[in-house]
Every structure is written in C-alpha cells, then in structure tokens.
mmCIF file of C-alpha atoms and ligand atoms in Angstrom:
data_model
loop_
_atom_site.group_PDB
_atom_site.id
_atom_site.type_symbol
_atom_site.label_atom_id
_atom_site.label_comp_id
_atom_site.label_asym_id
_atom_site.label_seq_id
_atom_site.Cartn_x
_atom_site.Cartn_y
_atom_site.Cartn_z
ATOM 1 C CA UNK A 1 27.773 33.750 -16.379
ATOM 2 C CA UNK A 2 23.956 34.144 -18.193
ATOM 3 C CA UNK A 3 21.619 36.953 -19.298
ATOM 4 C CA UNK A 4 18.984 34.490 -18.934
ATOM 5 C CA UNK A 5 15.287 35.345 -17.582
ATOM 6 C CA UNK A 6 15.633 32.211 -15.711
ATOM 7 C CA UNK A 7 17.688 28.943 -14.681
ATOM 8 C CA UNK A 8 17.264 25.834 -13.691
ATOM 9 C CA UNK A 9 19.751 24.486 -11.057
ATOM 10 C CA UNK A 10 20.088 20.986 -9.376
ATOM 11 C CA UNK A 11 20.355 20.185 -6.209
ATOM 12 C CA UNK A 12 21.929 16.515 -5.730
ATOM 13 C CA UNK A 13 21.425 14.350 -2.529
ATOM 14 C CA UNK A 14 24.262 14.209 -0.534
ATOM 15 C CA UNK A 15 25.323 10.805 0.351
ATOM 16 C CA UNK A 16 27.303 10.039 4.080
ATOM 17 C CA UNK A 17 29.455 7.181 2.655
ATOM 18 C CA UNK A 18 30.946 7.075 6.258
ATOM 19 C CA UNK A 19 30.785 8.986 8.956
ATOM 20 C CA UNK A 20 32.953 8.787 11.906
ATOM 21 C CA UNK A 21 31.911 10.784 15.165
ATOM 22 C CA UNK A 22 34.434 12.256 17.410
ATOM 23 C CA UNK A 23 34.501 14.208 20.800
ATOM 24 C CA UNK A 24 32.056 16.898 21.523
ATOM 25 C CA UNK A 25 32.920 20.439 21.284
ATOM 26 C CA UNK A 26 32.960 23.462 23.110
ATOM 27 C CA UNK A 27 30.522 24.754 20.932
ATOM 28 C CA UNK A 28 27.839 21.195 21.734
ATOM 29 C CA UNK A 29 28.497 19.912 18.341
ATOM 30 C CA UNK A 30 30.841 17.060 17.484
ATOM 31 C CA UNK A 31 34.097 16.782 15.133
ATOM 32 C CA UNK A 32 33.438 14.520 12.256
ATOM 33 C CA UNK A 33 35.151 12.792 9.266
ATOM 34 C CA UNK A 34 32.932 11.582 6.501
ATOM 35 C CA UNK A 35 33.047 10.478 2.599
ATOM 36 C CA UNK A 36 30.786 12.572 0.962
ATOM 37 C CA UNK A 37 29.437 11.571 -2.625
ATOM 38 C CA UNK A 38 26.441 12.751 -4.327
ATOM 39 C CA UNK A 39 23.641 11.433 -6.034
ATOM 40 C CA UNK A 40 22.392 12.273 -9.480
ATOM 41 C CA UNK A 41 18.718 12.385 -7.628
ATOM 42 C CA UNK A 42 18.024 15.321 -6.223
ATOM 43 C CA UNK A 43 15.568 18.623 -5.622
ATOM 44 C CA UNK A 44 15.338 20.851 -8.654
ATOM 45 C CA UNK A 45 15.038 24.609 -8.446
ATOM 46 C CA UNK A 46 13.914 27.557 -10.926
ATOM 47 C CA UNK A 47 15.141 30.760 -10.449
ATOM 48 C CA UNK A 48 13.589 33.733 -12.310
ATOM 49 C CA UNK A 49 14.052 37.513 -12.357
ATOM 50 C CA UNK A 50 11.013 38.895 -10.236
ATOM 51 C CA UNK A 51 10.002 42.505 -8.139
ATOM 52 C CA UNK A 52 10.175 40.345 -4.863
ATOM 53 C CA UNK A 53 12.032 37.389 -3.357
ATOM 54 C CA UNK A 54 9.356 34.247 -2.993
ATOM 55 C CA UNK A 55 9.398 30.779 -3.020
ATOM 56 C CA UNK A 56 6.954 28.281 -3.515
ATOM 57 C CA UNK A 57 7.727 24.499 -2.880
ATOM 58 C CA UNK A 58 6.493 21.817 -5.442
ATOM 59 C CA UNK A 59 6.489 18.049 -5.367
ATOM 60 C CA UNK A 60 6.323 15.246 -3.569
ATOM 61 C CA UNK A 61 7.831 16.832 -0.413
ATOM 62 C CA UNK A 62 7.219 20.562 -1.105
ATOM 63 C CA UNK A 63 4.397 20.649 1.648
ATOM 64 C CA UNK A 64 6.878 19.513 4.595
ATOM 65 C CA UNK A 65 8.970 22.703 4.272
ATOM 66 C CA UNK A 66 9.958 24.493 7.797
ATOM 67 C CA UNK A 67 8.435 27.598 7.524
ATOM 68 C CA UNK A 68 9.729 31.063 5.500
ATOM 69 C CA UNK A 69 11.874 32.366 8.435
ATOM 70 C CA UNK A 70 13.677 28.832 8.897
ATOM 71 C CA UNK A 71 13.730 28.173 5.361
ATOM 72 C CA UNK A 72 17.736 27.823 4.483
ATOM 73 C CA UNK A 73 16.480 28.738 0.594
ATOM 74 C CA UNK A 74 15.216 32.209 1.435
ATOM 75 C CA UNK A 75 18.347 32.605 4.013
ATOM 76 C CA UNK A 76 20.218 32.013 1.126
ATOM 77 C CA UNK A 77 18.741 34.368 -1.091
ATOM 78 C CA UNK A 78 19.094 37.283 1.515
ATOM 79 C CA UNK A 79 22.159 36.680 2.557
ATOM 80 C CA UNK A 80 23.830 36.657 -0.555
ATOM 81 C CA UNK A 81 22.062 39.725 -1.681
ATOM 82 C CA UNK A 82 23.093 41.282 1.617
ATOM 83 C CA UNK A 83 26.402 40.658 0.640
ATOM 84 C CA UNK A 84 26.210 42.131 -2.847
ATOM 85 C CA UNK A 85 24.438 45.262 -1.488
ATOM 86 C CA UNK A 86 21.261 44.411 -3.965
ATOM 87 C CA UNK A 87 17.698 43.179 -3.272
ATOM 88 C CA UNK A 88 16.946 39.755 -2.557
ATOM 89 C CA UNK A 89 14.465 39.952 -6.058
ATOM 90 C CA UNK A 90 14.144 36.583 -7.347
ATOM 91 C CA UNK A 91 10.839 34.037 -7.742
ATOM 92 C CA UNK A 92 11.936 30.554 -6.363
ATOM 93 C CA UNK A 93 10.447 27.284 -7.231
ATOM 94 C CA UNK A 94 11.713 24.437 -5.668
ATOM 95 C CA UNK A 95 10.791 20.888 -6.726
ATOM 96 C CA UNK A 96 10.940 18.981 -3.758
ATOM 97 C CA UNK A 97 11.840 15.626 -4.656
ATOM 98 C CA UNK A 98 13.927 14.654 -1.422
ATOM 99 C CA UNK A 99 12.483 13.864 1.636
ATOM 100 C CA UNK A 100 12.652 16.212 4.576
ATOM 101 C CA UNK A 101 15.097 15.312 7.490
ATOM 102 C CA UNK A 102 16.472 12.315 5.924
ATOM 103 C CA UNK A 103 20.151 12.500 5.978
ATOM 104 C CA UNK A 104 20.513 13.504 2.281
ATOM 105 C CA UNK A 105 21.595 17.246 3.154
ATOM 106 C CA UNK A 106 18.317 18.058 1.136
ATOM 107 C CA UNK A 107 18.049 21.412 2.650
ATOM 108 C CA UNK A 108 21.921 22.255 2.663
ATOM 109 C CA UNK A 109 22.005 21.314 -0.904
ATOM 110 C CA UNK A 110 19.029 23.702 -1.786
ATOM 111 C CA UNK A 111 20.653 26.706 -0.122
ATOM 112 C CA UNK A 112 24.270 25.704 -2.323
ATOM 113 C CA UNK A 113 22.320 25.573 -5.470
ATOM 114 C CA UNK A 114 20.058 28.812 -4.654
ATOM 115 C CA UNK A 115 23.784 30.264 -4.353
ATOM 116 C CA UNK A 116 25.176 28.831 -7.029
ATOM 117 C CA UNK A 117 22.493 29.922 -9.152
ATOM 118 C CA UNK A 118 21.828 33.210 -8.207
ATOM 119 C CA UNK A 119 25.564 34.204 -8.596
ATOM 120 C CA UNK A 120 24.753 33.626 -12.239
ATOM 121 C CA UNK A 121 21.110 34.678 -12.513
ATOM 122 C CA UNK A 122 22.103 38.033 -11.040
ATOM 123 C CA UNK A 123 25.596 37.998 -13.187
ATOM 124 C CA UNK A 124 27.693 38.640 -10.207
ATOM 125 C CA UNK A 125 31.505 39.130 -9.877
ATOM 126 C CA UNK A 126 31.946 37.099 -6.709
ATOM 127 C CA UNK A 127 34.732 35.197 -5.646
ATOM 128 C CA UNK A 128 34.712 31.208 -4.517
ATOM 129 C CA UNK A 129 35.885 32.284 -1.056
ATOM 130 C CA UNK A 130 33.258 34.958 -0.452
ATOM 131 C CA UNK A 131 30.307 32.227 -1.805
ATOM 132 C CA UNK A 132 31.851 29.681 0.362
ATOM 133 C CA UNK A 133 31.987 32.158 3.707
ATOM 134 C CA UNK A 134 28.276 32.608 2.510
ATOM 135 C CA UNK A 135 27.633 28.907 2.497
ATOM 136 C CA UNK A 136 29.210 28.057 5.991
ATOM 137 C CA UNK A 137 26.998 30.871 7.478
ATOM 138 C CA UNK A 138 24.248 29.033 6.469
ATOM 139 C CA UNK A 139 25.270 25.469 7.656
ATOM 140 C CA UNK A 140 27.955 23.307 8.157
ATOM 141 C CA UNK A 141 26.816 21.017 5.148
ATOM 142 C CA UNK A 142 26.203 23.588 2.789
ATOM 143 C CA UNK A 143 29.870 24.569 1.418
ATOM 144 C CA UNK A 144 30.321 20.755 0.490
ATOM 145 C CA UNK A 145 27.316 20.822 -1.629
ATOM 146 C CA UNK A 146 28.316 24.322 -3.715
ATOM 147 C CA UNK A 147 30.885 22.064 -5.838
ATOM 148 C CA UNK A 148 28.780 18.695 -5.561
ATOM 149 C CA UNK A 149 31.994 16.574 -6.231
ATOM 150 C CA UNK A 150 32.877 13.800 -3.962
ATOM 151 C CA UNK A 151 34.749 15.122 -0.542
ATOM 152 C CA UNK A 152 36.524 13.943 2.487
ATOM 153 C CA UNK A 153 34.832 16.415 4.980
ATOM 154 C CA UNK A 154 36.291 17.299 8.733
ATOM 155 C CA UNK A 155 35.691 19.526 11.819
ATOM 156 C CA UNK A 156 31.639 19.947 11.727
ATOM 157 C CA UNK A 157 31.572 18.970 7.545
ATOM 158 C CA UNK A 158 32.559 22.532 6.509
ATOM 159 C CA UNK A 159 36.580 21.107 6.534
ATOM 160 C CA UNK A 160 36.672 20.170 2.505
ATOM 161 C CA UNK A 161 39.270 18.049 0.836
ATOM 162 C CA UNK A 162 38.238 17.328 -2.669
ATOM 163 C CA UNK A 163 38.734 13.663 -3.732
ATOM 164 C CA UNK A 164 39.437 12.417 -7.163
ATOM 165 C CA UNK A 165 36.347 11.457 -8.611
ATOM 166 C CA UNK A 166 34.892 8.560 -7.298
ATOM 167 C CA UNK A 167 33.785 5.326 -9.904
ATOM 168 C CA UNK A 168 30.043 5.458 -10.993
ATOM 169 C CA UNK A 169 28.024 3.556 -9.575
ATOM 170 C CA UNK A 170 24.620 2.116 -9.456
ATOM 171 C CA UNK A 171 23.024 3.413 -6.044
ATOM 172 C CA UNK A 172 19.578 2.903 -4.423
ATOM 173 C CA UNK A 173 18.357 5.120 -1.804
ATOM 174 C CA UNK A 174 15.917 3.906 0.426
ATOM 175 C CA UNK A 175 13.368 5.790 3.548
ATOM 176 C CA UNK A 176 11.296 3.692 5.862
ATOM 177 C CA UNK A 177 9.397 7.235 5.827
ATOM 178 C CA UNK A 178 10.462 8.332 9.395
ATOM 179 C CA UNK A 179 11.751 11.691 9.711
ATOM 180 C CA UNK A 180 14.961 11.762 12.223
ATOM 181 C CA UNK A 181 15.952 14.285 14.575
ATOM 182 C CA UNK A 182 19.524 14.866 13.840
ATOM 183 C CA UNK A 183 19.828 16.325 17.721
ATOM 184 C CA UNK A 184 18.054 13.040 18.874
ATOM 185 C CA UNK A 185 20.458 11.150 17.366
ATOM 186 C CA UNK A 186 23.317 12.652 18.326
ATOM 187 C CA UNK A 187 21.650 12.612 21.953
ATOM 188 C CA UNK A 188 21.753 8.637 21.603
ATOM 189 C CA UNK A 189 24.997 7.818 20.496
ATOM 190 C CA UNK A 190 26.886 6.365 22.803
ATOM 191 C CA UNK A 191 29.713 4.261 20.997
ATOM 192 C CA UNK A 192 32.216 6.987 18.433
ATOM 193 C CA UNK A 193 34.833 5.714 16.229
ATOM 194 C CA UNK A 194 36.768 8.722 17.314
ATOM 195 C CA UNK A 195 38.473 10.493 14.251
ATOM 196 C CA UNK A 196 40.269 7.816 11.938
ATOM 197 C CA UNK A 197 42.420 9.520 9.681
ATOM 198 C CA UNK A 198 41.347 7.539 7.103
ATOM 199 C CA UNK A 199 40.972 10.223 4.592
ATOM 200 C CA UNK A 200 41.799 8.239 0.955
ATOM 201 C CA UNK A 201 45.119 9.858 -0.731
ATOM 202 C CA UNK A 202 44.699 8.094 -3.848
ATOM 203 C CA UNK A 203 41.834 7.479 -6.441
ATOM 204 C CA UNK A 204 39.975 4.853 -6.313
ATOM 205 C CA UNK A 205 40.127 2.668 -9.390
ATOM 206 C CA UNK A 206 37.116 1.050 -9.754
ATOM 207 C CA UNK A 207 33.758 0.228 -7.657
ATOM 208 C CA UNK A 208 35.710 -2.283 -5.479
ATOM 209 C CA UNK A 209 38.311 -0.411 -4.448
ATOM 210 C CA UNK A 210 35.655 1.758 -3.080
ATOM 211 C CA UNK A 211 33.535 -0.786 -1.149
ATOM 212 C CA UNK A 212 36.810 -2.400 0.120
ATOM 213 C CA UNK A 213 37.562 0.997 1.436
ATOM 214 C CA UNK A 214 33.729 1.606 2.932
ATOM 215 C CA UNK A 215 33.723 -1.725 4.570
ATOM 216 C CA UNK A 216 37.018 -0.556 7.136
ATOM 217 C CA UNK A 217 34.300 2.444 8.037
ATOM 218 C CA UNK A 218 31.017 2.774 9.794
ATOM 219 C CA UNK A 219 28.553 5.225 9.939
ATOM 220 C CA UNK A 220 28.785 5.619 13.953
ATOM 221 C CA UNK A 221 25.257 7.748 13.782
ATOM 222 C CA UNK A 222 23.753 4.247 12.505
ATOM 223 C CA UNK A 223 23.191 2.615 15.748
ATOM 224 C CA UNK A 224 21.833 5.649 17.584
ATOM 225 C CA UNK A 225 19.353 6.474 14.601
ATOM 226 C CA UNK A 226 17.943 2.534 14.762
ATOM 227 C CA UNK A 227 17.466 2.738 18.531
ATOM 228 C CA UNK A 228 15.070 6.134 17.511
ATOM 229 C CA UNK A 229 13.472 4.137 14.573
ATOM 230 C CA UNK A 230 13.794 0.765 14.371
ATOM 231 C CA UNK A 231 12.379 0.609 10.746
ATOM 232 C CA UNK A 232 16.097 1.929 9.365
ATOM 233 C CA UNK A 233 17.217 -1.481 10.917
ATOM 234 C CA UNK A 234 14.242 -2.964 8.572
ATOM 235 C CA UNK A 235 15.409 -1.011 5.630
ATOM 236 C CA UNK A 236 18.876 -2.227 5.993
ATOM 237 C CA UNK A 237 18.269 -5.658 6.305
ATOM 238 C CA UNK A 238 16.200 -5.658 3.406
ATOM 239 C CA UNK A 239 18.578 -3.868 1.322
ATOM 240 C CA UNK A 240 21.415 -6.245 2.421
ATOM 241 C CA UNK A 241 19.262 -9.270 1.447
ATOM 242 C CA UNK A 242 19.299 -8.278 -2.247
ATOM 243 C CA UNK A 243 21.140 -10.098 -5.319
ATOM 244 C CA UNK A 244 24.242 -8.613 -5.863
ATOM 245 C CA UNK A 245 24.613 -5.821 -3.277
ATOM 246 C CA UNK A 246 27.994 -4.775 -2.544
ATOM 247 C CA UNK A 247 27.073 -2.398 0.931
ATOM 248 C CA UNK A 248 24.072 -0.832 2.666
ATOM 249 C CA UNK A 249 24.795 1.725 5.259
ATOM 250 C CA UNK A 250 22.518 4.776 6.543
ATOM 251 C CA UNK A 251 23.485 8.389 5.250
ATOM 252 C CA UNK A 252 24.011 11.004 7.678
ATOM 253 C CA UNK A 253 22.230 10.747 10.735
ATOM 254 C CA UNK A 254 19.310 9.224 9.203
ATOM 255 C CA UNK A 255 16.538 7.762 8.180
ATOM 256 C CA UNK A 256 17.930 7.158 4.674
ATOM 257 C CA UNK A 257 19.914 4.237 3.878
ATOM 258 C CA UNK A 258 21.836 3.539 0.647
ATOM 259 C CA UNK A 259 22.750 0.658 -1.265
ATOM 260 C CA UNK A 260 25.664 0.144 -3.953
ATOM 261 C CA UNK A 261 24.828 -2.324 -6.641
ATOM 262 C CA UNK A 262 27.483 -4.359 -8.762
ATOM 263 C CA UNK A 263 25.285 -3.443 -11.964
ATOM 264 C CA UNK A 264 22.370 -1.291 -13.293
ATOM 265 C CA UNK A 265 20.527 -4.444 -13.354
ATOM 266 C CA UNK A 266 20.611 -5.528 -10.117
ATOM 267 C CA UNK A 267 19.831 -2.139 -8.271
ATOM 268 C CA UNK A 268 16.822 -1.814 -11.000
ATOM 269 C CA UNK A 269 15.344 -4.972 -9.265
ATOM 270 C CA UNK A 270 16.064 -4.274 -5.761
ATOM 271 C CA UNK A 271 14.418 -1.296 -6.636
ATOM 272 C CA UNK A 272 11.257 -2.358 -7.984
ATOM 273 C CA UNK A 273 11.070 -5.521 -5.025
ATOM 274 C CA UNK A 274 11.446 -3.426 -2.258
ATOM 275 C CA UNK A 275 8.684 -1.243 -3.806
ATOM 276 C CA UNK A 276 6.808 -4.059 -4.084
ATOM 277 C CA UNK A 277 7.496 -4.864 -0.415
ATOM 278 C CA UNK A 278 6.883 -1.720 1.211
ATOM 279 C CA UNK A 279 4.527 0.669 -0.834
ATOM 280 C CA UNK A 280 4.663 3.332 1.832
ATOM 281 C CA UNK A 281 8.365 3.779 1.957
ATOM 282 C CA UNK A 282 10.495 6.175 -0.249
ATOM 283 C CA UNK A 283 12.698 4.360 -2.858
ATOM 284 C CA UNK A 284 14.916 5.380 -5.716
ATOM 285 C CA UNK A 285 16.973 3.947 -8.173
ATOM 286 C CA UNK A 286 20.278 6.736 -9.200
ATOM 287 C CA UNK A 287 23.622 6.429 -9.161
ATOM 288 C CA UNK A 288 26.636 8.596 -7.833
ATOM 289 C CA UNK A 289 27.884 10.507 -10.315
ATOM 290 C CA UNK A 290 31.810 10.605 -10.636
ATOM 291 C CA UNK A 291 32.122 14.089 -12.003
ATOM 292 C CA UNK A 292 30.314 17.337 -11.024
ATOM 293 C CA UNK A 293 26.810 18.144 -11.721
ATOM 294 C CA UNK A 294 24.032 21.025 -10.505
ATOM 295 C CA UNK A 295 25.682 24.160 -12.989
ATOM 296 C CA UNK A 296 22.833 26.476 -13.369
ATOM 297 C CA UNK A 297 21.371 26.194 -17.055
ATOM 298 C CA UNK A 298 18.946 28.673 -19.057
ATOM 299 C CA UNK A 299 15.253 28.003 -18.494
ATOM 300 C CA UNK A 300 13.850 26.540 -21.913
HETATM 301 O O1 C5P B 1 23.513 20.563 12.015
HETATM 302 P P1 C5P B 1 21.740 20.644 13.095
HETATM 303 O O2 C5P B 1 22.097 21.865 13.750
HETATM 304 O O3 C5P B 1 20.928 20.505 12.691
HETATM 305 O O4 C5P B 1 22.285 19.726 13.946
HETATM 306 C C1 C5P B 1 21.412 19.496 15.301
HETATM 307 C C2 C5P B 1 21.918 18.641 16.809
HETATM 308 O O5 C5P B 1 22.351 17.870 16.417
HETATM 309 C C3 C5P B 1 22.934 20.056 17.094
HETATM 310 O O6 C5P B 1 22.587 21.177 17.887
HETATM 311 C C4 C5P B 1 23.706 19.006 18.034
HETATM 312 O O7 C5P B 1 23.063 18.777 18.986
HETATM 313 C C5 C5P B 1 23.741 18.027 16.844
HETATM 314 N N1 C5P B 1 24.967 17.953 16.116
HETATM 315 C C6 C5P B 1 26.417 17.753 17.030
HETATM 316 N N2 C5P B 1 27.468 17.483 15.917
HETATM 317 C C7 C5P B 1 27.666 17.841 14.548
HETATM 318 C C8 C5P B 1 26.211 18.189 14.140
HETATM 319 C C9 C5P B 1 25.320 18.065 14.982
HETATM 320 O O8 C5P B 1 26.620 17.175 17.715
HETATM 321 N N3 C5P B 1 28.470 17.640 13.952
#
C-alpha cells in the first residue's frame, strides 16, 4: 500500500492466443475457452486524490471512449467506492493507446487497472476475492485483467486458471482500422470448434513449444469477423508473409491481429514494412510478457 498523492497503473493489452467457442447458453452468451496472454503495450492510467470523481481521456484513441454512463472505468471506481462505503473521489486520467472495440480487451484492462490502483491509492484492506467479485460484475473479461498473467479462461471468460509464465516472445499487433462489434461477430458465427479441453498442463519451455500448441488450436471468431470486415483477412495475409513469422491470428472478436516472431529484429522489420504499406493501420511492435505487470507505482 502507498500513501502517494497519485499513482500510475498500466493496463496491458489482453491477447487471446486462441479462442474456442461452444454452445450458446440460456443467457444468450456462448461458452468459450481461451489462452489469454498480456502484451507490454497497453493503456496508461493515473489516479490522483481529488474532491470528485472525474475522467479525462487523452492519447491516440482518447476521443473514442463511450460516454460517462457506459464507461467501464467510471463504473469500476463507483462500484469499488460503494463496496467500501466511501465517496468515489478520484481524478482519473486515461491515456488510451489501444484502439477501442478491437479485440484487445482495452476497456476491461482499464477497469481492472482502476480497481488495482484504487485499492492501493485508497489504502483499502480488501481481499482478492472481493476485488474479483467486483471485477466480474463489470464484465467477463475484467477478472483476468486484474492479475495480468497468462491464463486459461472458460465460461464467458470469468473462470480462470493461471498458467506458468509464458516464454517471452516478440509480438506485433495489427489493427486494420476497423472497429468490430462483438455481438455482430457472434451473430455471424456458423462453425464452432466446441470446447476441446486442451488446457496446457505443463509450462511451455520455449516459444516453439507454445507456437506448436497454438497451431493445434483456432480462433473460431476469425472467420465470422473476416466476413464482416474483410480487411482482417488482408492483415493476416500480410503478417503471414513476413520473414520469421511463427504464427499470425486474430485476437478476441477482432479486428486486431497478432503475429509472433522468431526474433526481436524480425518483429521490428515486419512492423516497419507493414507501417510503410498501410499508413492508416494501427501497428505496434511489442512482446508477450512472461511475468506479472501492471502493479501501481507512485507518481513522480
Ligand atoms: O461481452 P459483451 O457484452 O461485449 O458481448 C456482446 C455480445 O456478444 C453479447 O451480447 C452476445 O451476443 C455475444 N457474446 C456471446 N458469448 C460471449 C461473449 C459475447 O455470445 N461469450
């Protein structure tokens, strides 16, 4: 816990390295299983003591956030404050580096980062289960973003099994500048793998072991998302053309695609080449991080 006036919290991008869809449930949602990893790149949040709750969004995608009432970051602050019976007084600044509605769980990562950060800023004696419960109320993807460590998720994404750290791997993220609606992608889904129960039981000893595992899996939402936004197919073909690519796939319900590379150098060159070809696309060179990231730090 800290007594700082303000804190910085990172909200790493969540990448679904695979995603299998099973049956539609009575509540309208589908059961899923997914290998979730976190990237170094993400949104950045500062939390400062203030008289009232406020949110300002800055950064490349700051203008695209939903209005106050639908904003997960504000909901997270209000829910946590209610739970511990205190006013939700905090000034939140969100640097939105991740594209919105892009399959990277940006909104969920932001909400989870706010919960982590406020527990520390407000010096709350709150146990992990309570925080997880609040996260689950905010959305199925929020609990896994609380810890920011690789996990196998089931159900709607809320049943989490933490995995041994993944090998550190060069990763690029490519979004062909189209926001995609998750609901539309699920509606366009006509082929599902169903649950394969392939949860990894042993640590992946190196990147090749992880990639071999991924080749035995799919993202079932890739085909329907490509029907809705054909530029996803262009992005995947372009990434697959790059030298030393180990695997390219879409994350979540899209449209962001990822590529895992053999070396940092090949990921850097691919990023430069793709940026030259597609100046309007969002393309970043990052990495899958093996260890936990996102712990709050005092503002300087
Ligand atoms: O998670 P979110 O509420 O954004 O999902 C939007 C829509 O996508 C849901 O209303 C549902 O139609 C569909 N969906 C689903 N199964 C999931 C997640 C989302 O059918 N596991």
